[in-house]
Coordinates of C-alpha atoms and ligand atoms in Angstrom, one line a residue:
Y1 CA -4.8 6.3 -17.1
L2 CA -8.2 6.4 -15.4
D3 CA -11.5 5.5 -16.9
I4 CA -14.6 6.5 -14.9
G5 CA -17.1 5.9 -17.6
N6 CA -18.6 3.0 -15.7
V7 CA -19.6 5.0 -12.7
L8 CA -21.9 7.3 -14.7
N9 CA -25.5 6.6 -14.2
T10 CA -24.9 3.2 -12.6
S11 CA -26.5 2.2 -9.3
P12 CA -25.1 3.6 -7.1
G13 CA -23.6 6.0 -9.5
I14 CA -23.1 9.7 -10.4
T15 CA -24.1 11.9 -13.2
E16 CA -22.1 14.4 -15.3
Q17 CA -23.6 17.2 -13.3
T18 CA -22.3 15.6 -10.1
L19 CA -18.9 15.5 -11.7
D20 CA -19.1 19.3 -12.4
R21 CA -20.1 20.0 -8.8
L22 CA -17.3 17.7 -7.6
D23 CA -14.8 19.6 -9.8
D24 CA -15.6 22.8 -7.9
R25 CA -15.0 21.0 -4.5
V26 CA -11.8 19.5 -5.8
A27 CA -10.5 23.0 -6.6
I28 CA -11.1 24.1 -3.0
A29 CA -9.6 20.9 -1.6
H30 CA -6.6 21.2 -3.8
D31 CA -5.9 24.7 -2.5
R32 CA -6.0 23.4 1.1
I33 CA -3.7 20.5 0.1
E34 CA -1.2 22.9 -1.6
E35 CA -1.2 25.0 1.5
G36 CA -0.4 21.9 3.7
R37 CA 2.3 20.8 1.2
E38 CA 4.0 24.2 1.2
A39 CA 4.0 24.4 5.0
E40 CA 5.1 20.7 5.2
E41 CA 2.2 20.1 7.5
H42 CA 1.9 16.6 9.1
G43 CA 0.5 14.3 6.4
Y44 CA 0.5 16.8 3.5
A45 CA 4.3 16.6 3.6
A46 CA 4.1 13.0 2.3
L47 CA 2.8 14.4 -1.0
N48 CA 6.2 16.2 -1.4
L49 CA 8.3 13.0 -1.0
P50 CA 9.0 12.6 -4.7
Q51 CA 11.0 15.9 -4.5
T52 CA 12.3 15.6 -0.9
V53 CA 13.4 12.0 -0.7
D54 CA 17.1 11.6 -1.2
T55 CA 17.8 8.2 -2.8
D56 CA 21.6 8.8 -2.8
E57 CA 21.4 9.1 0.9
I58 CA 19.6 5.8 1.1
R59 CA 22.0 4.0 -1.1
S60 CA 25.1 5.3 0.7
A61 CA 23.6 4.4 4.1
L62 CA 23.2 0.8 2.8
E63 CA 26.7 0.6 1.2
P64 CA 28.2 -1.4 4.1
F65 CA 25.9 -4.3 3.3
G66 CA 26.8 -4.9 -0.4
T67 CA 24.5 -7.3 -2.1
P68 CA 23.0 -9.8 0.4
E69 CA 21.3 -13.1 -0.4
A70 CA 18.1 -12.0 1.3
V71 CA 16.6 -9.0 3.1
L72 CA 14.3 -9.6 6.1
T73 CA 12.2 -6.5 6.9
V74 CA 10.8 -6.5 10.4
G75 CA 8.0 -3.9 10.6
I76 CA 4.2 -3.7 10.5
G77 CA 1.5 -1.7 8.8
G78 CA 2.9 1.4 7.2
S79 CA 6.4 0.3 8.1
A80 CA 6.2 -2.8 6.0
L81 CA 3.5 -2.7 3.3
G82 CA 5.0 0.1 1.1
A83 CA 8.3 -1.8 0.9
A84 CA 6.5 -5.1 0.3
T85 CA 4.5 -3.5 -2.5
I86 CA 7.6 -2.2 -4.3
S87 CA 9.6 -5.4 -3.8
D88 CA 6.7 -7.5 -5.0
A89 CA 6.0 -5.4 -8.0
L90 CA 9.6 -5.3 -9.1
A91 CA 10.8 -8.8 -8.0
D92 CA 11.9 -9.4 -11.6
Q93 CA 14.7 -6.8 -11.2
T94 CA 16.6 -8.7 -8.5
D95 CA 17.8 -12.1 -7.3
V96 CA 17.9 -10.8 -3.7
E97 CA 14.9 -12.3 -1.9
A98 CA 12.7 -10.0 0.2
H99 CA 11.0 -11.4 3.3
F100 CA 8.6 -9.6 5.6
L101 CA 8.0 -10.3 9.2
D102 CA 5.1 -8.2 10.3
N103 CA 2.8 -10.5 12.3
V104 CA 3.8 -12.2 15.5
D105 CA 2.6 -15.7 14.6
P106 CA 5.2 -18.0 16.3
E107 CA 4.7 -20.8 13.8
D108 CA 5.2 -18.6 10.8
T109 CA 8.2 -16.9 12.3
A110 CA 9.8 -20.2 13.2
A111 CA 9.3 -21.5 9.7
L112 CA 10.7 -18.3 8.1
L113 CA 13.8 -18.3 10.3
D114 CA 14.4 -21.9 9.5
S115 CA 14.3 -21.2 5.8
L116 CA 16.6 -18.1 5.8
P117 CA 20.4 -18.1 5.2
L118 CA 20.9 -15.9 8.3
D119 CA 24.6 -15.3 7.7
E120 CA 23.7 -13.8 4.3
T121 CA 20.6 -11.9 5.3
V122 CA 20.3 -8.2 6.1
L123 CA 17.9 -7.5 8.9
N124 CA 16.0 -4.3 8.0
V125 CA 14.1 -3.1 11.1
V126 CA 11.6 -0.4 10.5
S127 CA 9.4 1.5 13.0
R128 CA 8.5 5.1 12.9
S129 CA 7.7 5.3 16.6
G130 CA 10.4 2.9 17.5
T131 CA 8.1 1.4 20.1
T132 CA 5.7 -0.9 18.3
A133 CA 5.5 -4.2 20.3
E134 CA 5.2 -6.6 17.3
T135 CA 8.2 -5.1 15.5
L136 CA 10.4 -5.0 18.6
A137 CA 9.4 -8.5 19.6
N138 CA 10.2 -9.9 16.2
F139 CA 13.5 -8.0 16.2
L140 CA 14.5 -9.6 19.5
V141 CA 13.5 -13.1 18.2
V142 CA 15.5 -12.6 14.9
R143 CA 18.5 -11.2 16.8
E144 CA 18.6 -14.2 19.0
A145 CA 18.3 -16.6 16.0
M146 CA 21.3 -14.8 14.4
E147 CA 23.3 -15.0 17.6
D148 CA 22.4 -18.7 17.9
A149 CA 23.6 -19.2 14.3
G150 CA 26.9 -17.5 15.2
V151 CA 26.1 -14.4 13.2
D152 CA 27.2 -11.0 14.3
W153 CA 23.8 -9.3 14.1
T154 CA 25.3 -5.8 14.6
E155 CA 27.1 -6.3 11.2
Q156 CA 23.9 -7.2 9.4
T157 CA 21.2 -5.0 10.9
F158 CA 19.9 -1.8 9.4
V159 CA 17.4 0.5 11.2
T160 CA 14.9 3.1 10.0
T161 CA 13.2 5.0 12.7
G162 CA 12.5 8.4 14.3
D163 CA 14.8 10.5 16.4
E164 CA 13.5 8.9 19.6
G165 CA 12.2 5.6 20.9
N166 CA 13.5 2.2 21.8
L167 CA 14.7 1.4 18.3
R168 CA 16.7 4.7 18.0
N169 CA 18.3 4.0 21.4
L170 CA 19.3 0.5 20.2
A171 CA 20.7 1.8 16.9
D172 CA 22.8 4.4 18.9
K173 CA 23.9 1.9 21.4
H174 CA 25.3 -0.5 18.8
D175 CA 26.3 2.1 16.3
L176 CA 24.0 0.5 13.7
P177 CA 23.7 2.1 10.2
S178 CA 20.4 3.8 10.2
L179 CA 18.1 6.3 8.4
R180 CA 15.5 8.7 9.8
V181 CA 11.9 8.6 9.1
P182 CA 11.1 12.0 7.6
D183 CA 9.1 14.5 9.6
G184 CA 5.4 14.9 8.7
V185 CA 5.0 11.6 7.0
P186 CA 2.5 9.2 8.6
G187 CA 3.4 5.4 8.5
R188 CA 1.0 4.5 5.7
F189 CA 2.1 7.4 3.6
S190 CA 5.8 6.6 3.9
A191 CA 6.3 4.2 1.0
L192 CA 8.2 6.7 -1.0
S193 CA 10.5 7.6 1.8
T194 CA 13.4 5.9 3.6
V195 CA 10.8 3.6 5.2
G196 CA 9.6 2.1 1.9
L197 CA 12.7 2.4 -0.2
A198 CA 15.5 0.9 1.9
C199 CA 14.4 -2.7 1.3
G200 CA 14.3 -2.2 -2.5
A201 CA 17.7 -0.4 -2.4
L202 CA 19.2 -3.4 -0.6
Q203 CA 17.8 -5.6 -3.3
G204 CA 19.3 -3.5 -6.0
I205 CA 15.9 -2.4 -7.3
D206 CA 15.5 0.8 -9.3
I207 CA 14.1 3.0 -6.5
E208 CA 15.1 6.1 -8.4
G209 CA 12.6 5.0 -11.1
V210 CA 9.9 4.5 -8.5
V211 CA 10.4 8.1 -7.3
E212 CA 10.4 9.4 -10.9
G213 CA 7.1 7.7 -11.5
A214 CA 5.7 9.2 -8.4
R215 CA 7.0 12.6 -9.4
S216 CA 5.3 12.4 -12.7
E217 CA 2.0 11.9 -10.9
M218 CA 2.8 14.6 -8.4
D219 CA 3.2 17.0 -11.3
K220 CA -0.3 16.3 -12.4
L221 CA -1.9 17.5 -9.1
S222 CA -4.2 20.4 -10.0
G223 CA -7.5 22.0 -9.1
S224 CA -9.4 20.1 -11.7
L225 CA -10.1 16.4 -11.5
E226 CA -9.8 16.2 -15.2
D227 CA -6.0 16.7 -14.9
S228 CA -5.2 14.6 -11.9
P229 CA -6.1 10.9 -12.0
G230 CA -5.3 10.5 -8.3
Y231 CA -7.7 13.3 -7.3
A232 CA -10.3 12.1 -9.8
Y233 CA -10.2 8.6 -8.3
G234 CA -10.5 9.9 -4.7
A235 CA -13.3 12.4 -5.5
V236 CA -15.4 9.8 -7.5
A237 CA -14.9 7.1 -4.8
Y238 CA -16.0 9.7 -2.2
A239 CA -19.1 10.6 -4.2
L240 CA -20.0 6.9 -4.7
A241 CA -19.5 6.2 -1.0
E242 CA -21.9 9.1 -0.2
R243 CA -24.4 7.3 -2.5
G244 CA -24.1 3.9 -0.8
A245 CA -20.9 2.3 -2.3
L246 CA -19.5 1.6 1.1
T247 CA -17.1 -1.1 -0.1
N248 CA -14.3 -0.6 -2.5
A249 CA -13.0 -3.8 -4.0
M250 CA -9.5 -3.3 -5.3
M251 CA -8.9 -5.9 -8.0
P252 CA -5.5 -5.8 -9.8
Y253 CA -5.0 -8.1 -12.8
A254 CA -1.4 -8.9 -12.1
E255 CA 0.1 -11.2 -9.4
S256 CA 2.9 -8.6 -9.0
L257 CA 0.3 -6.1 -7.7
E258 CA -1.2 -8.4 -5.1
Y259 CA 0.6 -6.6 -2.3
F260 CA -0.4 -3.3 -3.9
A261 CA -4.0 -4.2 -3.0
E262 CA -3.0 -4.9 0.5
W263 CA -1.1 -1.6 0.8
F264 CA -4.1 0.2 -0.7
A265 CA -6.4 -1.4 1.8
Q266 CA -4.4 -0.1 4.7
L267 CA -4.1 3.4 3.2
W268 CA -7.8 3.7 2.5
A269 CA -9.1 2.1 5.7
E270 CA -6.7 3.7 8.3
S271 CA -6.9 7.1 6.7
L272 CA -10.6 7.4 5.9
G273 CA -12.4 5.3 8.5
K274 CA -13.3 8.1 10.9
E275 CA -16.5 9.5 12.5
G276 CA -18.8 6.9 11.1
L277 CA -17.5 7.5 7.5
G278 CA -15.2 5.7 5.2
Q279 CA -15.3 3.0 2.5
T280 CA -14.3 -0.6 3.4
P281 CA -11.5 -1.8 1.2
A282 CA -11.8 -5.4 -0.1
R283 CA -8.8 -7.1 -1.6
A284 CA -9.4 -9.2 -4.7
L285 CA -7.2 -10.5 -7.5
G286 CA -8.1 -10.9 -11.1
A287 CA -8.7 -13.4 -12.7
T288 CA -8.7 -15.6 -9.6
D289 CA -11.5 -13.8 -7.8
Q290 CA -13.7 -13.9 -10.9
H291 CA -14.3 -17.4 -9.8
S292 CA -15.4 -16.4 -6.3
Q293 CA -16.1 -12.8 -5.3
L294 CA -17.3 -11.6 -8.7
Q295 CA -20.6 -13.3 -8.1
L296 CA -21.2 -11.0 -5.1
Y297 CA -19.9 -7.9 -6.8
R298 CA -22.3 -8.4 -9.7
A299 CA -25.4 -9.7 -8.0
G300 CA -25.0 -8.9 -4.3
P301 CA -26.0 -5.7 -2.5
R302 CA -25.5 -2.5 -4.5
D303 CA -23.0 -1.2 -2.0
K304 CA -19.7 -1.6 -3.9
L305 CA -17.3 0.1 -6.2
V306 CA -15.0 -2.3 -8.0
T307 CA -11.6 -0.9 -9.0
L308 CA -9.9 -2.8 -11.8
V309 CA -6.2 -2.3 -12.3
R310 CA -3.9 -3.6 -15.0
P311 CA -0.7 -3.0 -16.8
R312 CA -1.1 -2.2 -20.5
E313 CA 2.0 -4.3 -21.3
R314 CA 3.4 -7.4 -19.8
E315 CA 5.7 -10.2 -20.8
D316 CA 3.5 -12.9 -22.2
I317 CA 3.7 -16.7 -22.5
D318 CA 2.2 -18.3 -25.6
I319 CA -0.5 -20.9 -25.1
P320 CA 0.5 -23.9 -27.2
E321 CA -1.6 -24.7 -30.2
T322 CA -3.8 -27.8 -29.6
D323 CA -6.1 -30.0 -31.5
L324 CA -7.9 -31.0 -28.4
E325 CA -11.6 -30.7 -29.2
G326 CA -13.1 -27.3 -28.2
L327 CA -9.7 -25.8 -27.1
S328 CA -8.3 -24.6 -30.3
Y329 CA -9.5 -21.1 -29.5
L330 CA -6.8 -20.9 -26.8
G331 CA -3.9 -21.8 -29.1
G332 CA -2.0 -18.9 -30.5
A333 CA -3.1 -16.5 -27.8
G334 CA -1.0 -15.7 -24.8
L335 CA -1.7 -16.1 -21.1
G336 CA -1.6 -12.3 -20.9
D337 CA -4.2 -12.1 -23.7
L338 CA -6.4 -14.4 -21.7
L339 CA -5.9 -12.3 -18.6
D340 CA -6.8 -9.1 -20.5
A341 CA -9.9 -10.8 -21.9
E342 CA -10.9 -11.8 -18.3
F343 CA -10.4 -8.1 -17.2
E344 CA -12.6 -6.8 -20.0
A345 CA -15.2 -9.5 -19.3
T346 CA -15.4 -8.5 -15.6
E347 CA -15.6 -4.8 -16.5
A348 CA -18.4 -5.5 -19.0
S349 CA -20.2 -7.9 -16.7
L350 CA -20.4 -5.3 -13.9
A351 CA -21.4 -2.5 -16.3
A352 CA -24.2 -4.6 -17.8
E353 CA -25.7 -4.8 -14.3
D354 CA -25.1 -1.0 -13.7
R355 CA -22.6 -1.8 -11.1
P356 CA -20.0 1.0 -10.7
N357 CA -16.4 0.2 -11.6
I358 CA -13.3 2.1 -12.4
R359 CA -10.5 1.2 -14.7
I360 CA -6.9 2.1 -13.8
E361 CA -4.1 1.3 -16.1
V362 CA -0.3 1.8 -15.9
D363 CA 1.9 1.3 -18.9
A364 CA 3.7 -1.6 -17.2
V365 CA 4.4 -2.9 -13.7
D366 CA 7.9 -1.4 -13.7
A367 CA 9.6 1.1 -11.4
H368 CA 7.9 4.1 -13.1
G369 CA 4.5 2.4 -13.1
I370 CA 4.4 1.4 -9.5
G371 CA 5.6 4.8 -8.4
E372 CA 2.8 6.4 -10.4
L373 CA 0.2 4.1 -9.1
M374 CA 1.2 4.5 -5.4
Y375 CA 1.4 8.2 -5.6
A376 CA -1.9 8.5 -7.3
M377 CA -3.6 6.4 -4.6
E378 CA -2.0 8.5 -1.9
A379 CA -3.3 11.7 -3.6
A380 CA -6.7 10.0 -4.0
T381 CA -6.8 9.2 -0.2
V382 CA -5.9 12.8 0.7
M383 CA -8.5 14.2 -1.7
Y384 CA -11.2 11.8 -0.4
G385 CA -10.3 12.8 3.2
E386 CA -10.6 16.5 2.4
L387 CA -14.0 16.0 0.7
A388 CA -15.3 13.9 3.6
G389 CA -13.8 16.3 6.2
V390 CA -12.1 13.6 8.2
S391 CA -8.6 13.8 9.8
T392 CA -6.8 11.6 7.2
F393 CA -3.5 11.5 8.9
T394 CA -4.4 10.3 12.3
Q395 CA -5.2 6.7 13.5
P396 CA -6.6 6.8 17.0
A397 CA -8.2 3.3 16.7
V398 CA -4.9 1.8 15.8
E399 CA -3.1 3.6 18.6
W400 CA -5.8 2.4 21.0
G401 CA -5.1 -1.2 20.1
K402 CA -1.4 -0.8 20.5
K403 CA -1.7 0.7 24.0
A404 CA -4.2 -2.0 25.1
A405 CA -1.8 -4.8 24.0
R406 CA 1.2 -3.2 25.7
G407 CA -0.8 -2.7 28.9
L408 CA -1.9 -6.3 28.9
L409 CA 1.7 -7.5 28.7
G410 CA 2.7 -5.2 31.5
G411 CA 4.4 -2.7 29.3
G412 CA 2.9 0.3 31.1
E413 CA -0.3 1.7 32.7
F414 CA -2.8 2.1 29.9
E415 CA -6.5 2.6 30.5
E416 CA -7.1 0.9 27.2
A417 CA -5.9 -2.3 28.7
D418 CA -8.6 -2.1 31.5
A419 CA -11.3 -2.1 28.8
V420 CA -10.2 -5.7 27.9
A421 CA -11.5 -6.8 31.4
D422 CA -14.9 -5.3 30.6
K423 CA -15.4 -7.4 27.5
R424 CA -19.0 -8.5 27.1
E425 CA -19.2 -12.2 27.0
F426 CA -22.1 -14.4 26.0
T427 CA -21.2 -18.0 25.4
Ligands
PA5_501 O1 0.0 4.1 9.3 C1 0.3 4.0 10.5 O2 0.5 4.9 11.3 C2 0.4 2.6 11.1 O3 0.0 1.6 10.3 C3 1.9 2.3 11.5 O4 2.7 2.3 10.3 C4 2.1 1.0 12.2 O5 1.3 0.9 13.3 C5 3.5 0.8 12.6 O6 4.0 1.8 13.4 P1 5.5 2.1 13.6 O7 6.1 2.4 12.3 O8 5.5 3.2 14.6 O9 6.1 0.8 14.2

């Protein structure tokens, strides 16, 4: 469910005439996207995942591991955030803890390794390229920690990677159970593939439901923004960015969607930040950030779109009745009722100042709901990219940084590393 009423005639904002014109452009972009999907072109192929991913294949590849106590996913960017979003959203479905090692902060890694039952943990290593320094370094560190703890890491390691690269070589050498990253699916669009679903499957999460939710959203893709919430969101965000809304604050009202905001930020920034264009994603969390960032959103520069996301249903906790003076209004309501009131208060407070905001709702944060939401945001990103005319599925700036870091560590001759020596200093 998408409500764009609060972007009409706001500042910045769009008019109903703009929406009509956008609708014509969406129809053209939709044709291009359909062409790409049919030909399974790089990137566009990701929008087919709800019908091409094989969840039985994922489950049977993971059979040797049974039900572990914990899953430690080692991967970064698109090789971690999709899985983290699904695990976080559906944590109530499982007792198997999911941990993610993406960064290479030694103190954090040491603390995590100390806290894990390594003999009962499945190490889930994910890298599309199979060459990413952070992921391989973390893998080597965890492997050594397992060996030191007397654990046979080859019995507890699962790999998802491409057909080539260091990680594929390692999986072949040790005959590790593994899955392939599908062709044509860029890292940040891989949440609904082997990359994003293996962790949930190891946890016993309903990954089939996630795919079904995504499929229901895929079936809505059409040449009119009225039929497709994903396209409508992407098109409206694009039109607002053109009018100066250069920041998009993604603000879910559910702790279980905190990772979703992080995943969205990667998808949006890495796909659309090209050629001087794009919209900077900001991460916020309702109601917590009503007590901090909302001040800026309502009264700061008129350069923002605020996206408010919530489930329509959630399990609630009653707030106890009280005779404490002034607090009786809370008694009898639920914490969820309070959170909903906060949501509506934020929406109204922005609208009252003509600040553009969009409401996105799912029925619940369940498997279906998170699948719908993630697919809709992927479709939105692709639509925005088509309208802006950028190459949504490449990430040259990210690759630049990867090469520079490798070059600095002596991992090859990369001209990007030389640029580090030319850094401008003024101290
Ligand atoms: O979206 C992307 O392409 C990136 O964020 C990658 O997912 C990230 O850099 C990790 O790459 P890899 O999966 O090759 O290790």
